[in-house]
XYZ file of N, CA and C in Angstrom:
816
model
N 255.541 -21.227 69.865
C 255.137 -21.621 68.522
C 254.691 -20.381 67.754
N 255.377 -20.062 66.657
C 255.020 -18.886 65.879
C 253.849 -19.198 64.971
N 252.851 -18.331 65.002
C 251.648 -18.501 64.198
C 251.650 -17.467 63.078
N 251.228 -17.869 61.900
C 251.097 -16.953 60.781
C 249.624 -16.561 60.668
N 249.325 -15.304 60.940
C 247.948 -14.839 60.851
C 247.600 -14.572 59.386
N 246.440 -15.034 58.981
C 246.022 -14.886 57.583
C 245.260 -13.569 57.419
N 245.990 -12.481 57.314
C 245.409 -11.150 57.146
C 245.581 -10.735 55.685
N 244.514 -10.344 55.000
C 244.636 -9.924 53.595
C 245.704 -8.845 53.410
N 246.398 -8.896 52.293
C 247.522 -7.989 52.046
C 247.106 -6.528 52.087
N 245.867 -6.227 51.686
C 245.437 -4.824 51.631
C 245.041 -4.257 52.995
N 245.006 -5.109 54.031
C 244.611 -4.661 55.368
C 245.824 -4.568 56.284
N 245.793 -3.601 57.182
C 246.889 -3.395 58.133
C 246.715 -4.183 59.421
N 245.677 -4.972 59.499
C 245.425 -5.760 60.699
C 243.987 -6.241 60.704
N 243.460 -6.473 61.879
C 242.087 -6.947 61.968
C 241.484 -6.676 63.330
N 240.151 -6.775 63.413
C 239.414 -6.568 64.665
C 238.322 -7.618 64.741
N 238.310 -8.381 65.840
C 237.338 -9.454 66.004
C 236.701 -9.393 67.389
N 235.386 -9.550 67.406
C 234.647 -9.689 68.659
C 234.504 -11.175 68.918
N 235.180 -11.690 69.959
C 235.262 -13.129 70.175
C 234.429 -13.569 71.359
N 233.678 -14.660 71.174
C 232.943 -15.335 72.236
C 233.465 -16.765 72.271
N 234.098 -17.149 73.385
C 234.835 -18.411 73.411
C 234.084 -19.570 74.037
N 232.896 -19.326 74.604
C 232.053 -20.410 75.126
C 232.772 -21.321 76.110
N 233.709 -20.761 76.885
C 234.345 -21.524 77.949
C 235.497 -22.404 77.524
N 235.769 -22.571 76.222
C 236.860 -23.428 75.768
C 237.768 -22.625 74.850
N 238.906 -22.120 75.346
C 239.812 -21.363 74.491
C 240.202 -22.172 73.263
N 240.360 -21.491 72.118
C 240.658 -22.166 70.857
C 242.117 -21.976 70.443
N 242.996 -21.603 71.358
C 244.365 -21.284 71.003
C 245.363 -22.223 71.651
N 246.510 -22.377 70.989
C 247.670 -23.004 71.581
C 248.612 -21.893 72.040
N 249.635 -22.260 72.813
C 250.679 -21.303 73.131
C 251.258 -20.815 71.812
N 251.262 -19.507 71.614
C 251.663 -18.994 70.319
C 252.157 -17.563 70.427
N 252.700 -17.100 69.356
C 253.069 -15.695 69.172
C 252.975 -15.411 67.679
N 253.033 -14.138 67.315
C 252.948 -13.774 65.899
C 253.594 -12.413 65.691
N 253.867 -12.092 64.453
C 254.583 -10.856 64.131
C 253.770 -9.608 64.450
N 252.460 -9.756 64.528
C 251.584 -8.608 64.747
C 251.471 -8.241 66.229
N 251.414 -6.952 66.519
C 251.070 -6.468 67.854
C 249.592 -6.765 68.087
N 249.234 -7.144 69.297
C 247.840 -7.505 69.607
C 247.389 -6.826 70.889
N 246.129 -6.418 70.903
C 245.520 -5.923 72.135
C 244.192 -6.633 72.339
N 243.909 -7.037 73.572
C 242.638 -7.667 73.941
C 241.920 -6.781 74.942
N 240.614 -6.646 74.785
C 239.781 -5.910 75.734
C 238.614 -6.803 76.124
N 238.537 -7.157 77.402
C 237.497 -8.071 77.875
C 236.187 -7.311 78.088
N 235.113 -7.855 77.533
C 233.790 -7.241 77.658
C 232.919 -7.927 78.701
N 233.133 -9.221 78.876
C 232.261 -9.964 79.792
C 232.947 -11.242 80.214
N 232.584 -11.736 81.409
C 233.110 -13.011 81.886
C 234.478 -12.874 82.531
N 235.065 -14.034 82.798
C 236.369 -14.081 83.452
C 237.275 -15.072 82.724
N 238.571 -14.827 82.808
C 239.521 -15.724 82.181
C 240.888 -15.574 82.815
N 241.834 -16.324 82.291
C 243.205 -16.256 82.804
C 244.165 -16.438 81.637
N 245.103 -15.514 81.514
C 246.137 -15.560 80.483
C 247.440 -16.067 81.077
N 248.159 -16.848 80.293
C 249.558 -17.146 80.585
C 250.369 -16.380 79.557
N 251.139 -15.404 80.023
C 251.952 -14.558 79.165
C 253.389 -14.646 79.647
N 254.252 -15.256 78.801
C 255.645 -15.508 79.193
C 255.629 -16.343 80.468
N 256.121 -15.791 81.584
C 256.188 -16.573 82.815
C 255.260 -16.035 83.895
N 254.182 -15.358 83.501
C 253.224 -14.826 84.469
C 251.801 -15.153 84.023
N 250.905 -15.265 85.014
C 249.488 -15.401 84.714
C 248.790 -14.088 85.043
N 247.716 -13.794 84.314
C 246.955 -12.567 84.506
C 245.473 -12.900 84.589
N 244.832 -12.390 85.624
C 243.398 -12.574 85.790
C 242.665 -11.577 84.893
N 241.692 -12.062 84.132
C 240.931 -11.229 83.207
C 239.489 -11.106 83.670
N 238.943 -9.910 83.570
C 237.532 -9.667 83.866
C 237.085 -8.490 83.010
N 235.825 -8.115 83.102
C 235.349 -6.996 82.291
C 236.234 -5.774 82.503
N 236.577 -5.122 81.417
C 237.397 -3.900 81.378
C 238.901 -4.166 81.421
N 239.322 -5.431 81.526
C 240.757 -5.719 81.460
C 241.244 -5.532 80.022
N 242.337 -4.780 79.876
C 242.977 -4.622 78.568
C 244.418 -5.105 78.685
N 244.831 -5.961 77.760
C 246.175 -6.515 77.812
C 246.790 -6.476 76.414
N 248.069 -6.080 76.357
C 248.811 -5.996 75.101
C 249.756 -7.192 74.989
N 249.812 -7.765 73.792
C 250.639 -8.939 73.517
C 251.596 -8.583 72.376
N 252.885 -8.673 72.655
C 253.903 -8.208 71.721
C 254.452 -9.367 70.887
N 255.074 -9.059 69.723
C 255.437 -10.096 68.758
C 256.285 -11.250 69.265
N 257.136 -11.019 70.233
C 257.997 -12.107 70.710
C 257.552 -12.657 72.064
N 256.317 -12.384 72.451
C 255.777 -12.883 73.717
C 254.855 -14.078 73.460
N 255.220 -15.233 73.968
C 254.340 -16.393 73.895
C 253.175 -16.190 74.854
N 251.984 -16.536 74.410
C 250.806 -16.327 75.260
C 249.733 -17.364 74.929
N 248.860 -17.583 75.906
C 247.755 -18.515 75.712
C 246.690 -18.251 76.773
N 245.429 -18.391 76.391
C 244.335 -18.334 77.352
C 244.253 -19.688 78.046
N 244.499 -19.698 79.346
C 244.433 -20.949 80.092
C 242.999 -21.405 80.303
N 242.109 -20.447 80.562
C 240.719 -20.804 80.833
C 239.842 -19.582 80.641
N 238.568 -19.808 80.385
C 237.587 -18.726 80.301
C 236.270 -19.231 80.866
N 235.462 -18.308 81.345
C 234.124 -18.667 81.796
C 233.217 -18.834 80.573
N 232.073 -19.520 80.728
C 231.194 -19.760 79.572
C 230.682 -18.489 78.897
N 230.642 -17.381 79.642
C 230.110 -16.135 79.069
C 231.208 -15.183 78.598
N 232.425 -15.695 78.446
C 233.576 -14.835 78.140
C 233.463 -14.201 76.755
N 233.671 -12.893 76.690
C 233.691 -12.146 75.431
C 234.826 -11.133 75.486
N 235.493 -10.938 74.360
C 236.516 -9.904 74.315
C 236.740 -9.450 72.875
N 237.302 -8.255 72.755
C 237.781 -7.765 71.481
C 239.232 -8.188 71.305
N 239.564 -8.597 70.090
C 240.944 -8.892 69.716
C 241.280 -8.039 68.493
N 242.273 -7.170 68.643
C 242.748 -6.374 67.520
C 244.222 -6.678 67.296
N 244.612 -6.845 66.037
C 246.015 -7.082 65.701
C 246.453 -6.049 64.672
N 247.726 -5.680 64.746
C 248.259 -4.618 63.902
C 249.574 -5.080 63.274
N 249.663 -5.002 61.959
C 250.882 -5.405 61.267
C 252.051 -4.485 61.642
N 253.283 -5.021 61.636
C 254.451 -4.228 62.035
C 254.609 -2.927 61.251
N 254.350 -2.941 59.961
C 254.531 -1.731 59.160
C 253.587 -0.619 59.605
N 252.350 -0.986 59.959
C 251.407 0.017 60.431
C 251.813 0.578 61.782
N 252.293 -0.306 62.660
C 252.743 0.145 63.983
C 253.897 1.135 63.822
N 254.813 0.849 62.912
C 255.939 1.747 62.656
C 255.456 3.107 62.170
N 254.483 3.120 61.266
C 253.979 4.385 60.719
C 253.251 5.214 61.762
N 252.496 4.532 62.638
C 251.621 5.256 63.554
C 252.300 5.697 64.846
N 253.310 4.963 65.283
C 253.921 5.238 66.593
C 255.129 6.163 66.437
N 254.840 7.447 66.282
C 255.904 8.427 66.040
C 256.185 9.317 67.238
N 255.403 9.208 68.289
C 255.615 10.039 69.474
C 256.295 9.237 70.570
N 256.867 9.946 71.534
C 257.545 9.265 72.638
C 256.586 8.388 73.434
N 255.363 8.854 73.624
C 254.405 8.081 74.430
C 253.994 6.777 73.740
N 254.044 6.766 72.402
C 253.617 5.567 71.672
C 254.768 4.624 71.352
N 255.999 5.052 71.573
C 257.153 4.228 71.183
C 257.216 2.853 71.862
N 256.692 2.686 73.082
C 256.711 1.327 73.667
C 256.024 0.283 72.792
N 255.089 0.712 71.934
C 254.388 -0.241 71.074
C 255.285 -0.791 69.971
N 256.449 -0.189 69.788
C 257.392 -0.667 68.781
C 258.251 -1.824 69.295
N 258.213 -2.065 70.595
C 259.050 -3.121 71.173
C 258.541 -4.500 70.746
N 259.456 -5.445 70.747
C 259.103 -6.821 70.391
C 258.829 -7.683 71.618
N 259.543 -7.412 72.707
C 259.382 -8.177 73.939
C 259.749 -7.288 75.126
N 258.863 -6.366 75.483
C 259.196 -5.409 76.544
C 259.455 -6.086 77.883
N 260.286 -5.443 78.681
C 260.633 -6.000 79.990
C 259.451 -5.944 80.950
N 258.568 -4.991 80.752
C 257.393 -4.864 81.606
C 256.155 -5.338 80.861
N 255.120 -5.697 81.595
C 253.863 -6.114 80.973
C 252.915 -4.931 80.916
N 251.997 -4.973 79.986
C 251.021 -3.905 79.823
C 249.627 -4.491 79.937
N 249.176 -4.608 81.165
C 247.847 -5.132 81.473
C 247.220 -4.199 82.498
N 246.093 -3.595 82.154
C 245.438 -2.628 83.038
C 243.939 -2.886 83.093
N 243.337 -2.399 84.160
C 241.896 -2.436 84.308
C 241.366 -1.058 83.935
N 240.676 -0.954 82.793
C 240.147 0.324 82.339
C 238.863 0.662 83.093
N 238.419 1.894 82.958
C 237.144 2.283 83.548
C 236.006 1.826 82.638
N 234.788 1.850 83.176
C 233.623 1.480 82.367
C 233.476 2.436 81.179
N 233.711 3.723 81.403
C 233.586 4.688 80.322
C 234.621 4.434 79.227
N 235.865 4.179 79.617
C 236.897 3.854 78.623
C 236.529 2.612 77.826
N 236.026 1.600 78.520
C 235.662 0.345 77.859
C 234.519 0.551 76.886
N 233.506 1.304 77.282
C 232.373 1.560 76.376
C 232.822 2.314 75.130
N 233.683 3.320 75.311
C 234.153 4.102 74.171
C 234.985 3.245 73.213
N 235.870 2.430 73.769
C 236.683 1.572 72.906
C 235.832 0.510 72.212
N 234.859 -0.023 72.926
C 233.953 -1.009 72.332
C 233.265 -0.420 71.097
N 232.754 0.799 71.214
C 232.093 1.458 70.082
C 233.076 1.700 68.940
N 234.282 2.140 69.299
C 235.305 2.393 68.285
C 235.692 1.110 67.562
N 235.904 0.042 68.323
C 236.289 -1.229 67.715
C 235.185 -1.743 66.787
N 233.930 -1.529 67.167
C 232.820 -1.936 66.307
C 232.869 -1.196 64.970
N 233.149 0.108 65.027
C 233.235 0.894 63.796
C 234.347 0.361 62.891
N 235.481 0.030 63.487
C 236.600 -0.506 62.710
C 236.205 -1.825 62.064
N 235.563 -2.692 62.824
C 235.146 -3.992 62.293
C 234.142 -3.816 61.153
N 233.216 -2.898 61.303
C 232.184 -2.693 60.286
C 232.758 -2.115 58.989
N 233.935 -1.509 59.060
C 234.554 -0.913 57.870
C 235.433 -1.908 57.114
N 235.300 -3.181 57.417
C 236.183 -4.196 56.834
C 236.152 -4.191 55.311
N 235.010 -3.891 54.726
C 234.901 -3.936 53.262
C 235.480 -2.696 52.596
N 235.903 -1.723 53.382
C 236.520 -0.500 52.857
C 237.936 -0.420 53.431
N 238.933 -1.021 52.755
C 240.281 -1.117 53.314
C 240.882 0.204 53.779
N 240.681 1.287 53.024
C 241.264 2.574 53.408
C 240.694 3.039 54.744
N 239.366 2.943 54.894
C 238.732 3.373 56.143
C 239.064 2.411 57.282
N 239.104 1.123 56.967
C 239.438 0.120 57.977
C 240.857 0.345 58.512
N 241.812 0.603 57.619
C 243.195 0.803 58.043
C 243.357 2.080 58.863
N 242.671 3.147 58.428
C 242.731 4.391 59.204
C 242.123 4.178 60.591
N 241.032 3.422 60.633
C 240.400 3.133 61.916
C 241.265 2.281 62.820
N 241.981 1.320 62.234
C 242.871 0.473 63.028
C 243.952 1.297 63.711
N 244.569 2.221 62.963
C 245.618 3.066 63.550
C 245.048 3.918 64.678
N 243.864 4.496 64.454
C 243.240 5.323 65.484
C 242.843 4.468 66.696
N 242.327 3.260 66.439
C 241.940 2.368 67.532
C 243.148 1.966 68.366
N 244.261 1.670 67.698
C 245.469 1.285 68.419
C 245.943 2.402 69.340
N 246.020 3.621 68.808
C 246.498 4.749 69.611
C 245.500 5.118 70.705
N 244.211 4.958 70.426
C 243.190 5.251 71.446
C 243.260 4.229 72.577
N 243.446 2.958 72.234
C 243.567 1.918 73.260
C 244.829 2.140 74.092
N 245.906 2.571 73.444
C 247.146 2.840 74.170
C 246.986 4.045 75.094
N 246.272 5.081 74.642
C 246.017 6.251 75.495
C 245.209 5.846 76.723
N 244.232 4.961 76.534
C 243.444 4.476 77.673
C 244.326 3.680 78.625
N 245.254 2.911 78.069
C 246.184 2.123 78.887
C 247.028 3.034 79.768
N 247.538 4.092 79.192
C 248.392 5.007 79.940
C 247.607 5.767 81.007
N 246.330 6.038 80.734
C 245.518 6.799 81.687
C 245.020 5.936 82.840
N 244.928 4.626 82.631
C 244.418 3.721 83.671
C 245.475 3.526 84.749
N 245.022 3.300 85.972
C 245.986 3.122 87.067
C 245.801 1.833 87.844
N 244.773 1.062 87.508
C 244.524 -0.192 88.237
C 245.104 -1.371 87.474
N 245.942 -2.155 88.146
C 246.573 -3.318 87.534
C 245.865 -4.585 88.019
N 245.364 -5.434 87.098
C 244.700 -6.675 87.523
C 245.678 -7.606 88.244
N 245.125 -8.583 88.927
C 245.962 -9.546 89.635
C 246.837 -10.341 88.686
N 248.097 -10.521 89.065
C 249.012 -11.332 88.266
C 249.950 -12.065 89.210
N 250.584 -13.084 88.702
C 251.496 -13.867 89.541
C 252.548 -14.513 88.672
N 253.733 -14.693 89.246
C 254.781 -15.419 88.545
C 254.381 -16.887 88.422
N 254.684 -17.468 87.295
C 254.385 -18.874 87.076
C 255.623 -19.707 87.383
N 255.441 -20.739 88.168
C 256.547 -21.646 88.475
C 257.026 -22.286 87.168
N 258.326 -22.365 86.932
C 258.830 -22.968 85.686
C 258.279 -24.362 85.422
N 258.070 -25.131 86.477
C 257.539 -26.482 86.295
C 256.110 -26.442 85.763
N 255.320 -25.451 86.198
C 253.946 -25.311 85.711
C 253.958 -24.931 84.236
N 254.836 -24.009 83.875
C 254.942 -23.619 82.470
C 255.342 -24.811 81.601
N 256.283 -25.621 82.085
C 256.693 -26.802 81.318
C 255.540 -27.787 81.187
N 254.785 -27.960 82.270
C 253.647 -28.887 82.230
C 252.573 -28.397 81.261
N 252.315 -27.092 81.264
C 251.324 -26.527 80.343
C 251.733 -26.782 78.902
N 252.982 -26.521 78.595
C 253.473 -26.740 77.229
C 253.362 -28.221 76.844
N 253.706 -29.097 77.774
C 253.660 -30.526 77.511
C 252.234 -30.979 77.220
N 251.283 -30.496 78.014
C 249.896 -30.900 77.846
C 249.275 -30.291 76.593
N 249.736 -29.114 76.223
C 249.219 -28.476 75.014
C 249.568 -29.286 73.765
N 250.741 -29.881 73.752
C 251.209 -30.572 72.556
C 251.392 -32.066 72.810
N 250.570 -32.630 73.681
C 250.645 -34.040 74.063
C 250.218 -34.925 72.889
N 251.155 -35.688 72.337
C 250.842 -36.576 71.219
C 250.217 -37.879 71.694
N 250.745 -38.412 72.798
C 250.206 -39.634 73.393
C 249.942 -39.371 74.869
N 248.937 -40.032 75.449
C 248.618 -39.802 76.855
C 249.820 -40.049 77.763
N 250.077 -39.108 78.643
C 251.167 -39.228 79.606
C 250.592 -39.373 81.003
N 251.250 -40.166 81.825
C 250.831 -40.301 83.215
C 251.253 -39.058 83.993
N 250.651 -38.868 85.163
C 251.044 -37.753 86.021
C 252.521 -37.866 86.374
N 252.994 -39.066 86.576
C 254.418 -39.276 86.905
C 255.314 -38.823 85.757
N 254.909 -39.124 84.519
C 255.685 -38.697 83.347
C 255.724 -37.166 83.256
N 254.574 -36.547 83.448
C 254.497 -35.078 83.370
C 255.360 -34.449 84.453
N 255.253 -34.991 85.665
C 256.030 -34.458 86.780
C 257.526 -34.607 86.540
N 257.914 -35.741 85.968
C 259.339 -35.964 85.700
C 259.864 -34.940 84.693
N 259.103 -34.693 83.643
C 259.509 -33.702 82.646
C 259.501 -32.285 83.244
N 258.570 -32.036 84.151
C 258.459 -30.700 84.740
C 259.498 -30.462 85.832
N 260.001 -31.535 86.442
C 261.044 -31.389 87.444
C 260.561 -31.306 88.873
N 259.306 -31.745 89.133
C 258.771 -31.768 90.499
C 258.169 -33.143 90.765
N 257.911 -33.428 92.037
C 257.202 -34.651 92.369
C 255.751 -34.515 91.915
N 255.055 -35.621 91.657
C 253.660 -35.535 91.225
C 252.778 -34.744 92.194
N 252.945 -34.976 93.490
C 252.119 -34.279 94.477
C 252.403 -32.783 94.475
N 253.687 -32.418 94.421
C 254.070 -31.000 94.421
C 253.592 -30.308 93.142
N 253.761 -30.959 92.015
C 253.319 -30.366 90.756
C 251.804 -30.172 90.760
N 251.066 -31.158 91.221
C 249.601 -31.053 91.259
C 249.160 -29.871 92.108
N 249.802 -29.704 93.247
C 249.426 -28.612 94.153
C 249.745 -27.249 93.543
N 250.965 -27.095 93.008
C 251.368 -25.809 92.445
C 250.564 -25.486 91.182
N 250.302 -26.491 90.364
C 249.519 -26.300 89.140
C 248.120 -25.778 89.485
N 247.485 -26.387 90.480
C 246.150 -25.966 90.912
C 246.180 -24.538 91.431
N 247.183 -24.212 92.228
C 247.286 -22.873 92.809
C 247.464 -21.802 91.736
N 248.255 -22.096 90.710
C 248.623 -21.056 89.761
C 247.714 -20.967 88.542
N 247.038 -22.038 88.186
C 246.154 -21.980 87.023
C 244.678 -22.002 87.402
N 244.378 -22.336 88.652
C 242.996 -22.389 89.087
C 242.268 -23.649 88.668
N 242.993 -24.643 88.167
C 242.377 -25.905 87.768
C 243.380 -27.028 87.950
N 242.849 -28.235 88.052
C 243.728 -29.381 88.221
C 244.378 -29.753 86.897
N 245.429 -30.562 86.968
C 246.082 -31.040 85.751
C 245.086 -31.832 84.903
N 244.259 -32.641 85.545
C 243.263 -33.433 84.816
C 242.280 -32.543 84.075
N 241.773 -31.500 84.751
C 240.826 -30.591 84.103
C 241.484 -29.848 82.948
N 242.716 -29.396 83.151
C 243.419 -28.684 82.088
C 243.636 -29.605 80.887
N 244.061 -30.830 81.157
C 244.287 -31.801 80.071
C 242.987 -32.066 79.312
N 241.875 -32.215 80.034
C 240.602 -32.465 79.364
C 240.206 -31.306 78.462
N 240.506 -30.078 78.895
C 240.212 -28.913 78.050
C 241.049 -28.948 76.764
N 242.297 -29.352 76.890
C 243.148 -29.430 75.697
C 242.638 -30.506 74.749
N 242.218 -31.636 75.290
C 241.685 -32.705 74.451
C 240.397 -32.272 73.760
N 239.553 -31.562 74.505
C 238.319 -31.081 73.908
C 238.614 -30.063 72.810
N 239.588 -29.215 73.061
C 239.987 -28.241 72.034
C 240.464 -28.951 70.771
N 241.269 -30.001 70.945
C 241.746 -30.756 69.779
C 240.579 -31.438 69.058
N 239.627 -31.970 69.838
C 238.457 -32.602 69.218
C 237.686 -31.596 68.368
N 237.458 -30.393 68.895
C 236.694 -29.385 68.165
C 237.405 -28.968 66.881
N 238.722 -29.093 66.868
C 239.493 -28.796 65.662
C 239.406 -29.947 64.666
N 239.437 -31.163 65.191
C 239.474 -32.346 64.327
C 238.115 -32.727 63.752
N 237.062 -32.526 64.535
C 235.769 -33.092 64.159
C 235.181 -32.402 62.933
N 234.520 -33.181 62.142
C 233.834 -32.674 60.956
C 232.750 -33.676 60.599
N 231.620 -33.172 60.135
C 230.516 -34.088 59.842
C 229.785 -34.459 61.114
N 228.703 -35.202 60.992
C 227.898 -35.489 62.153
C 227.710 -36.945 62.486
N 228.332 -37.873 61.733
C 228.066 -39.274 62.025
C 228.833 -39.735 63.258
N 228.252 -40.646 63.997
C 228.794 -41.085 65.291
C 230.186 -41.704 65.150
N 230.383 -42.482 64.083
C 231.687 -43.123 63.909
C 232.788 -42.078 63.799
N 232.538 -41.034 63.049
C 233.559 -40.003 62.883
C 233.786 -39.260 64.196
N 232.748 -39.023 64.966
C 232.889 -38.353 66.251
C 233.734 -39.206 67.196
N 233.501 -40.501 67.210
C 234.271 -41.398 68.073
C 235.748 -41.363 67.697
N 236.040 -41.455 66.404
C 237.431 -41.445 65.964
C 238.114 -40.131 66.299
N 237.400 -39.024 66.110
C 237.971 -37.710 66.435
C 238.252 -37.609 67.926
N 237.362 -38.163 68.755
C 237.562 -38.133 70.199
C 238.806 -38.912 70.593
N 238.978 -40.080 69.986
C 240.163 -40.895 70.284
C 241.433 -40.215 69.778
N 241.367 -39.622 68.585
C 242.523 -38.922 68.033
C 242.895 -37.703 68.877
N 241.911 -37.120 69.540
C 242.170 -35.947 70.380
C 242.814 -36.317 71.714
N 242.841 -37.619 72.028
C 243.517 -38.059 73.244
C 242.628 -38.669 74.299
N 241.299 -38.694 74.077
C 240.405 -39.318 75.050
C 240.568 -40.832 74.992
N 240.477 -41.474 76.167
C 240.687 -42.913 76.235
C 239.509 -43.728 75.755
N 238.307 -43.151 75.792
C 237.107 -43.871 75.366
C 236.027 -42.848 75.031
N 235.001 -43.319 74.295
C 233.904 -42.412 73.958
C 233.119 -41.991 75.210
N 232.825 -42.897 76.175
C 232.126 -42.458 77.387
C 232.887 -41.357 78.141
N 234.214 -41.486 78.225
C 234.996 -40.442 78.891
C 234.853 -39.125 78.139
N 234.992 -39.177 76.815
C 234.841 -37.979 75.993
C 233.465 -37.360 76.188
N 232.414 -38.177 76.156
C 231.043 -37.676 76.290
C 230.858 -36.983 77.637
N 231.399 -37.585 78.691
C 231.283 -37.010 80.036
C 231.977 -35.649 80.118
N 233.201 -35.570 79.592
C 233.964 -34.320 79.630
C 233.295 -33.255 78.768
N 232.848 -33.648 77.586
C 232.211 -32.698 76.673
C 230.983 -32.062 77.326
N 230.146 -32.891 77.918
C 228.919 -32.370 78.521
C 229.229 -31.460 79.710
N 230.249 -31.813 80.475
C 230.624 -30.996 81.630
C 231.133 -29.618 81.204
N 231.969 -29.577 80.172
C 232.595 -28.320 79.772
C 231.747 -27.491 78.818
N 230.966 -28.147 77.978
C 230.197 -27.429 76.965
C 228.735 -27.237 77.346
N 228.272 -27.985 78.357
C 226.897 -27.821 78.807
C 225.867 -28.519 77.942
N 226.319 -29.359 77.017
C 225.412 -30.118 76.164
C 226.167 -31.342 75.662
N 225.442 -32.269 75.046
C 226.096 -33.464 74.511
C 226.785 -33.134 73.192
N 227.736 -33.978 72.745
C 228.371 -33.740 71.441
C 227.360 -33.685 70.298
N 226.344 -34.534 70.363
C 225.324 -34.558 69.306
C 224.523 -33.264 69.287
N 224.154 -32.766 70.484
C 223.417 -31.504 70.557
C 224.262 -30.340 70.027
N 225.541 -30.348 70.370
C 226.439 -29.297 69.894
C 226.545 -29.332 68.376
N 226.642 -30.527 67.803
C 226.748 -30.645 66.356
C 225.485 -30.158 65.661
N 224.317 -30.504 66.228
C 223.059 -30.065 65.607
C 222.937 -28.552 65.636
N 223.374 -27.923 66.734
C 223.305 -26.460 66.819
C 224.224 -25.781 65.824
N 225.329 -26.461 65.485
C 226.325 -25.870 64.575
C 225.896 -25.993 63.114
N 224.928 -26.847 62.828
C 224.508 -27.069 61.442
C 223.670 -25.897 60.926
């Protein structure tokens, strides 16, 4: 699914310090901009094309314009930097042989490395400077180009590759199905679409994503609820929960409290 990032015309990209609170806010997506993520805290797992990647502090991963990707899961304390760079800026900045891989749209190899603590601290400080210059487009754009090349230099200097694994095609199909589930599907329906028996799919899904199909589905429903919900009245919360795919309000309440660590009402009050 191609996503259109809303980046102001005068900016060459953006830099965001993200705290995801254990519930990723993304669907499987891609975009025209080159992206780099640097994990600062916590643990997570990316699905990139047909492979999964384990994320922890100091993990840096590059996401290219034609690569579909999604965060499958994150720990409650997960934090990372997300920087994106418009194609025109990447073209202007990547003029050397060492930087030319950043011009690719869908490279044959993946670029995921475990940086050192010193590299991570330096990039963290640099990314902060870029973010703080947002109100000065000229300085922000110059900083983005420097940040991109600095992150790439750190990538080339690093030699430790985080754990990764090939994703079974049936697991990838199941993930896509659950991400865009319009109506509740039984395990048998999901397995049939994925091309495996229910028992085999459940086992492989657990092995490769680190969570059961039920847990993954509940996370997707909760993500949809957080997108749909607005206002604080109970009736609206119930309707949003049902629209997100939960079978009943008690089920929604149970899942919400388990994943978010508080009740829906407490979460709403904190957000006000």
